[in-house]
């Protein structure tokens, strides 16, 4: 690891101010992406600003039609939250599949979304449910947030403060884990909003990061059932093709995982 | 059996320190003035080193020295050696390129060291290593066997034309030809044995400490065989003579073969410690471990088996290409020859066998022994052949095996090995019973009705352990003898220290060896201390690998114990005024048989050391040494059966059951044996389903972290059902055979045989990842 200076912020405003003072600052939440990358000397922030202990960034709230997860809430807290389990069980289930217990007790939803790993789980839920990402500056719709591999709409120094999920009428998630990393080789989140719109997002599969699968969406819009997908053809264009999954295999898994997400 | 003697599953003595974090590994050792080394490594698989500019690095904070490959050559440090000479078919010796500890001219694999930075802290060394500017001229790389043997392929070493190290053979080619000529059926397969990265939990580490006044070196290192390390470092590398070099291998966190070898980093640390005049430490990180710990396996083979009309095997022909990577590691040459082809008879009567093995250089990390070393490759090949043959011949795979089992012993195979004893039918029966083999057809049909693909796979393995009779291995080209030594010291108050040349790095010797003493003397194991891993304490030893520690090292302990007991009996007889022949040892006491006269061990020991009243002419003290050279290998064998289901939608495999019936001879501590089998099975299953060290076409490793290299996790594995059938090994007094590698040797074929049964397609390579299995199902459907 290169030398760096650690700062612990006690409020979002303080963190944002601290950020501007460093020559190359980085926020730190659970550290389960940033620290390994720093240890491999692939990142060399001058300053790291720890968001992990900011009280206003931790917690889960439910209002009538939305569940709001604050940015520094850990995967474990989401997985075990009664609120989430009741309102959006698929989201609690998804969180329970992330990494291992150590990762789930440290890693946070804000960190996961800011990082936007193309094989991370949360982006599928956020995109499929049409969630809103709240930052210290604005609100960003899921459809506008993810901008490809490890890229998001966040501006320099912008802090995710919370994610607001509209409670769906129906939702499910199915993940086929990568044999080595256990991130998603293919993960599919299916959701039907209360207004009846079907949204389906896939993670792990595409070279453009998380994305919606329109072929699946339109089939499910007509008939919300696994059988409705039997004859849907998924193109393997632009899908990852690597040691653990060829693009045709991943295309096939999108369909299979979508069917299992419906069943789950 | 005493409560802590042979056959008792006592808890491991060493685990208290390991599970409370009190183990003392090389990296835990702190010396005054310690400084840190970090290597500048090649990012290219094949390149010329045109120049190294370390001027900027030298100016960086904390930097003490930057040393290069040219300096190591200038200082006449020897090249790394390969200790087993193999002769090709045509009588020529194997063709080896030079391997300097740091590359002065050419780098031949990604991760090869070209320079080392030594600095006050590890981080400073890392910072400065990035500032070392190496001018490379990239050369075309040869990333795998097929590319290496192509006509016109880039050449790695001028000494080895065509990238061929040797083209070796064993067996009787004409006899095999004859067998195939009269065959009723022939079964053929192309098989790949996938390359594995060893990944012990503790990465390699070395601390070298040079004492200027004494001109003496101490090397603390992660070694499975510190005496062999000292021997090689002094005899071949020109760093220090044996009496001026102490090698200490303290607690070592796993080896699996990868810590047998002497690596460049330890050599450089030693050499550098004198150059800079301070103790130098190097500890590998996980990425360096992936790049530089020597890999295992990596064969491609073609196998053909001839059967007569009654399904009796007539002959076996095998042609194997073995990948050695860029350089010949210490034992590498023996692995695909004498540790592989000599096991190709398996558990079967095969009248004629002929095997050819071509060893090739590629621009990859060197390949050497990894848990099982050659024997897993042989067992996998043979057991996939047997299962495939049964399917082709339309007979039950267990019946085909049983029909061809060797049933009388000793049995001389056509490929050197002479099996001393075994009962292969008993292990097969036990495993079939444990898994309810008879009921499988019903279970498969039921699974099918539920839309699931269920399969069963058998693997009947045999291995040669207890490595090895020195004369035999010497005649086959080994550079060392493979005996073991032990010293038993009874201290004046009756506690016992056992000094052994074996080295424990997870095997539990501190417990098992103490149990041997407990058995003989009737003393608790707490009274016995096992001392190993220090060339200043233990006189000599060949170390731990090849499941040899108990069969060879344990026997040496027994031999030394016999001498101690003989002397102690004399002392006891003298003290009790009885005849030596009447003395028996029970519960830590020396008794005159049939009387109530006795003297306790501590009193005998005290008498030996006070020497006030010893028999006339007897030397004081109670300490004896023995060297034991085995007369044969030992032959653990058994049957593994795996039942599993494949999810046709995803290609994912899930275990239903996995049973193991092993014959390891006598078990000293059954719990430790179980642990060894569990670990071995995990590695065998890991190879079958998950693990694969892969390079791209430019020789860049694509699996150099756990994000891409799939290590088995607990939930990838089934809960194992183990059992034992026992034939006592006639070759050693304990009747033991060894258990350390069996799981890794036998498991992979059972798994693949089960998957190919489930998906009804024999064309499947390891690792059978979901991606591959899905394609195998899909390819068939199309
Ligand atoms: C072994 C292992 C297994 C894993 N398995 C999975 C898996 O199966 N599925 C999965 O989805 N993930 C997995 N992860 C990733 C894990 O979920 C990470 O914790 C997560 O991706 C990042 O969250 P973090 O809180 O640790 O972020 P950090 O590592 O602290 O930060 C990550 C990035 O986000 C930025 N950041 C953090 N918080 C904010 C914020 N509030 N606003 C703006 N920027 C911010 C940081 O500056 C940094 O650039 C795994 C990680 C590990 C180590």
CSV table of N, CA, C and O and ligand atoms in Angstrom, one decimal, chain A residues 26-34 51 71 75 97-100 103 106-108 110-112 114-115 120-121 154 158-160 175 182-183, ligand 1:
chain,number,residue,atom,x,y,z
A,26,UNK,N,-10.3,10.0,-1.6
A,26,UNK,CA,-11.2,8.9,-1.8
A,26,UNK,C,-12.0,8.7,-0.6
A,26,UNK,O,-11.5,8.8,0.5
A,27,UNK,N,-13.3,8.4,-0.8
A,27,UNK,CA,-14.2,8.1,0.4
A,27,UNK,C,-13.9,6.6,0.7
A,27,UNK,O,-13.6,5.8,-0.2
A,28,UNK,N,-14.1,6.3,1.9
A,28,UNK,CA,-14.0,4.9,2.4
A,28,UNK,C,-15.3,4.5,3.1
A,28,UNK,O,-15.7,5.3,4.0
A,29,UNK,N,-15.9,3.4,2.7
A,29,UNK,CA,-17.0,3.0,3.5
A,29,UNK,C,-16.7,1.6,4.1
A,29,UNK,O,-15.9,1.6,5.1
A,30,UNK,N,-17.1,0.5,3.6
A,30,UNK,CA,-16.7,-0.8,4.2
A,30,UNK,C,-15.3,-1.2,3.9
A,30,UNK,O,-14.7,-2.0,4.5
A,31,UNK,N,-14.7,-0.6,2.9
A,31,UNK,CA,-13.3,-0.8,2.5
A,31,UNK,C,-13.1,-2.2,1.8
A,31,UNK,O,-12.0,-2.5,1.6
A,32,UNK,N,-14.2,-2.8,1.5
A,32,UNK,CA,-14.0,-4.2,0.9
A,32,UNK,C,-13.7,-4.2,-0.6
A,32,UNK,O,-13.5,-5.2,-1.2
A,33,UNK,N,-13.8,-3.0,-1.2
A,33,UNK,CA,-13.2,-2.9,-2.5
A,33,UNK,C,-12.0,-2.0,-2.5
A,33,UNK,O,-11.0,-2.4,-3.0
A,34,UNK,N,-12.1,-0.9,-1.8
A,34,UNK,CA,-11.0,0.1,-1.9
A,34,UNK,C,-9.7,-0.5,-1.2
A,34,UNK,O,-8.6,-0.3,-1.8
A,51,UNK,N,-16.4,7.3,5.7
A,51,UNK,CA,-17.9,7.6,5.9
A,51,UNK,C,-18.6,6.6,6.8
A,51,UNK,O,-19.7,6.8,7.2
A,71,UNK,N,-26.7,5.0,2.9
A,71,UNK,CA,-25.5,4.5,2.1
A,71,UNK,C,-24.5,3.6,2.9
A,71,UNK,O,-24.0,2.7,2.3
A,75,UNK,N,-24.3,-4.8,4.2
A,75,UNK,CA,-25.0,-5.9,3.5
A,75,UNK,C,-25.7,-6.8,4.5
A,75,UNK,O,-26.9,-7.2,4.3
A,97,UNK,N,-26.7,-12.9,-0.2
A,97,UNK,CA,-25.8,-13.6,-1.1
A,97,UNK,C,-24.5,-13.0,-1.4
A,97,UNK,O,-23.6,-13.5,-2.1
A,98,UNK,N,-24.3,-11.7,-0.9
A,98,UNK,CA,-23.1,-11.0,-1.3
A,98,UNK,C,-21.9,-11.6,-0.5
A,98,UNK,O,-22.0,-11.6,0.8
A,99,UNK,N,-20.9,-12.0,-1.2
A,99,UNK,CA,-19.6,-12.4,-0.5
A,99,UNK,C,-19.8,-13.4,0.6
A,99,UNK,O,-20.6,-14.3,0.5
A,100,UNK,N,-19.0,-13.2,1.6
A,100,UNK,CA,-19.0,-14.1,2.8
A,100,UNK,C,-19.3,-13.2,4.0
A,100,UNK,O,-19.5,-12.0,3.9
A,103,UNK,N,-17.4,-10.0,4.5
A,103,UNK,CA,-17.7,-9.0,3.5
A,103,UNK,C,-19.1,-8.4,3.9
A,103,UNK,O,-19.2,-7.1,3.8
A,106,UNK,N,-19.0,-5.8,6.6
A,106,UNK,CA,-18.2,-4.5,6.4
A,106,UNK,C,-18.8,-3.8,5.2
A,106,UNK,O,-18.9,-2.6,5.2
A,107,UNK,N,-19.0,-4.5,4.1
A,107,UNK,CA,-19.4,-3.9,2.8
A,107,UNK,C,-20.7,-3.1,2.9
A,107,UNK,O,-21.6,-3.5,3.7
A,108,UNK,N,-20.8,-2.0,2.2
A,108,UNK,CA,-22.0,-1.2,2.3
A,108,UNK,C,-22.7,-1.0,0.9
A,108,UNK,O,-22.0,-1.2,-0.1
A,110,UNK,N,-23.8,1.8,-0.4
A,110,UNK,CA,-23.3,2.9,-1.0
A,110,UNK,C,-21.9,2.6,-1.7
A,110,UNK,O,-21.7,3.0,-2.9
A,111,UNK,N,-21.1,1.9,-1.1
A,111,UNK,CA,-19.8,1.5,-1.6
A,111,UNK,C,-20.0,0.7,-2.9
A,111,UNK,O,-19.3,0.8,-3.9
A,112,UNK,N,-20.9,-0.3,-2.8
A,112,UNK,CA,-21.2,-1.2,-3.9
A,112,UNK,C,-21.6,-0.4,-5.1
A,112,UNK,O,-21.2,-0.6,-6.2
A,114,UNK,N,-21.4,2.9,-5.7
A,114,UNK,CA,-20.4,3.9,-6.2
A,114,UNK,C,-19.3,3.2,-7.0
A,114,UNK,O,-18.8,3.7,-8.0
A,115,UNK,N,-19.0,1.9,-6.6
A,115,UNK,CA,-18.0,1.2,-7.3
A,115,UNK,C,-18.5,0.6,-8.6
A,115,UNK,O,-17.8,0.5,-9.6
A,120,UNK,N,-21.4,-7.0,-9.5
A,120,UNK,CA,-21.9,-6.8,-8.2
A,120,UNK,C,-23.4,-7.1,-8.2
A,120,UNK,O,-24.1,-7.0,-9.2
A,121,UNK,N,-24.0,-7.4,-7.0
A,121,UNK,CA,-25.4,-7.8,-6.9
A,121,UNK,C,-26.3,-6.6,-6.9
A,121,UNK,O,-27.3,-6.5,-7.6
A,154,UNK,N,-22.0,9.7,-10.7
A,154,UNK,CA,-21.5,10.5,-9.6
A,154,UNK,C,-20.4,11.4,-10.0
A,154,UNK,O,-19.5,11.1,-10.8
A,158,UNK,N,-18.9,13.7,-4.9
A,158,UNK,CA,-20.3,13.5,-4.6
A,158,UNK,C,-20.5,12.3,-3.7
A,158,UNK,O,-19.9,11.3,-3.9
A,159,UNK,N,-21.3,12.4,-2.7
A,159,UNK,CA,-21.5,11.3,-1.7
A,159,UNK,C,-22.9,10.7,-1.9
A,159,UNK,O,-23.9,11.5,-1.8
A,160,UNK,N,-23.0,9.4,-2.0
A,160,UNK,CA,-24.3,8.8,-2.0
A,160,UNK,C,-24.7,8.8,-0.5
A,160,UNK,O,-23.9,8.4,0.4
A,175,UNK,N,-29.1,-15.7,-8.5
A,175,UNK,CA,-27.7,-15.4,-8.8
A,175,UNK,C,-27.0,-16.7,-9.1
A,175,UNK,O,-27.1,-17.7,-8.3
A,182,UNK,N,-17.2,-15.7,-6.5
A,182,UNK,CA,-18.6,-15.7,-6.0
A,182,UNK,C,-19.4,-14.4,-6.2
A,182,UNK,O,-20.4,-14.2,-5.6
A,183,UNK,N,-18.8,-13.5,-6.9
A,183,UNK,CA,-19.6,-12.4,-7.4
A,183,UNK,C,-20.6,-13.1,-8.4
A,183,UNK,O,-20.6,-14.3,-8.6
C,1,LIG,C1,-14.1,-11.4,-0.8
C,1,LIG,C2,-15.1,-10.4,-1.4
C,1,LIG,C3,-16.2,-11.0,-1.9
C,1,LIG,C4,-17.2,-10.1,-2.4
C,1,LIG,N1,-18.3,-10.6,-3.0
C,1,LIG,C5,-19.2,-9.8,-3.5
C,1,LIG,C6,-20.4,-10.3,-4.1
C,1,LIG,O1,-20.7,-11.5,-4.1
C,1,LIG,N2,-21.3,-9.5,-4.6
C,1,LIG,C7,-21.1,-8.1,-4.6
C,1,LIG,O2,-21.9,-7.4,-5.0
C,1,LIG,N3,-20.0,-7.6,-4.0
C,1,LIG,C8,-19.1,-8.4,-3.5
C,1,LIG,N4,-18.0,-7.9,-2.9
C,1,LIG,C9,-17.8,-6.4,-2.9
C,1,LIG,C10,-18.4,-5.9,-1.6
C,1,LIG,O3,-19.8,-5.9,-1.6
C,1,LIG,C11,-17.9,-4.5,-1.3
C,1,LIG,O4,-18.0,-4.2,0.0
C,1,LIG,C12,-18.6,-3.4,-2.1
C,1,LIG,O5,-18.6,-3.6,-3.4
C,1,LIG,C13,-18.0,-2.0,-1.8
C,1,LIG,O6,-18.5,-1.5,-0.6
C,1,LIG,P1,-17.7,-1.0,0.5
C,1,LIG,O7,-18.6,-0.4,1.5
C,1,LIG,O8,-16.7,-2.0,1.0
C,1,LIG,O9,-16.9,0.2,-0.2
C,1,LIG,P2,-15.4,0.7,-0.2
C,1,LIG,O10,-14.5,-0.4,-0.6
C,1,LIG,O11,-15.1,1.4,1.1
C,1,LIG,O12,-15.5,1.8,-1.4
C,1,LIG,C14,-15.7,1.4,-2.7
C,1,LIG,C15,-15.7,2.6,-3.6
C,1,LIG,O13,-16.9,3.3,-3.4
C,1,LIG,C16,-16.7,4.7,-2.9
C,1,LIG,N5,-17.7,5.0,-1.9
C,1,LIG,C17,-18.0,4.3,-0.8
C,1,LIG,N6,-19.0,4.8,-0.2
C,1,LIG,C18,-19.4,5.8,-0.9
C,1,LIG,C19,-20.5,6.8,-0.8
C,1,LIG,N7,-21.4,6.7,0.2
C,1,LIG,N8,-20.6,7.7,-1.8
C,1,LIG,C20,-19.7,7.8,-2.8
C,1,LIG,N9,-18.7,6.9,-2.9
C,1,LIG,C21,-18.6,6.0,-2.0
C,1,LIG,C22,-15.2,4.6,-2.4
C,1,LIG,O14,-14.6,5.9,-2.5
C,1,LIG,C23,-14.6,3.6,-3.3
C,1,LIG,O15,-14.2,4.2,-4.5
C,1,LIG,C24,-17.0,-8.7,-2.4
C,1,LIG,C25,-15.8,-8.2,-1.8
C,1,LIG,C26,-14.9,-9.0,-1.3
C,1,LIG,C27,-13.7,-8.5,-0.6
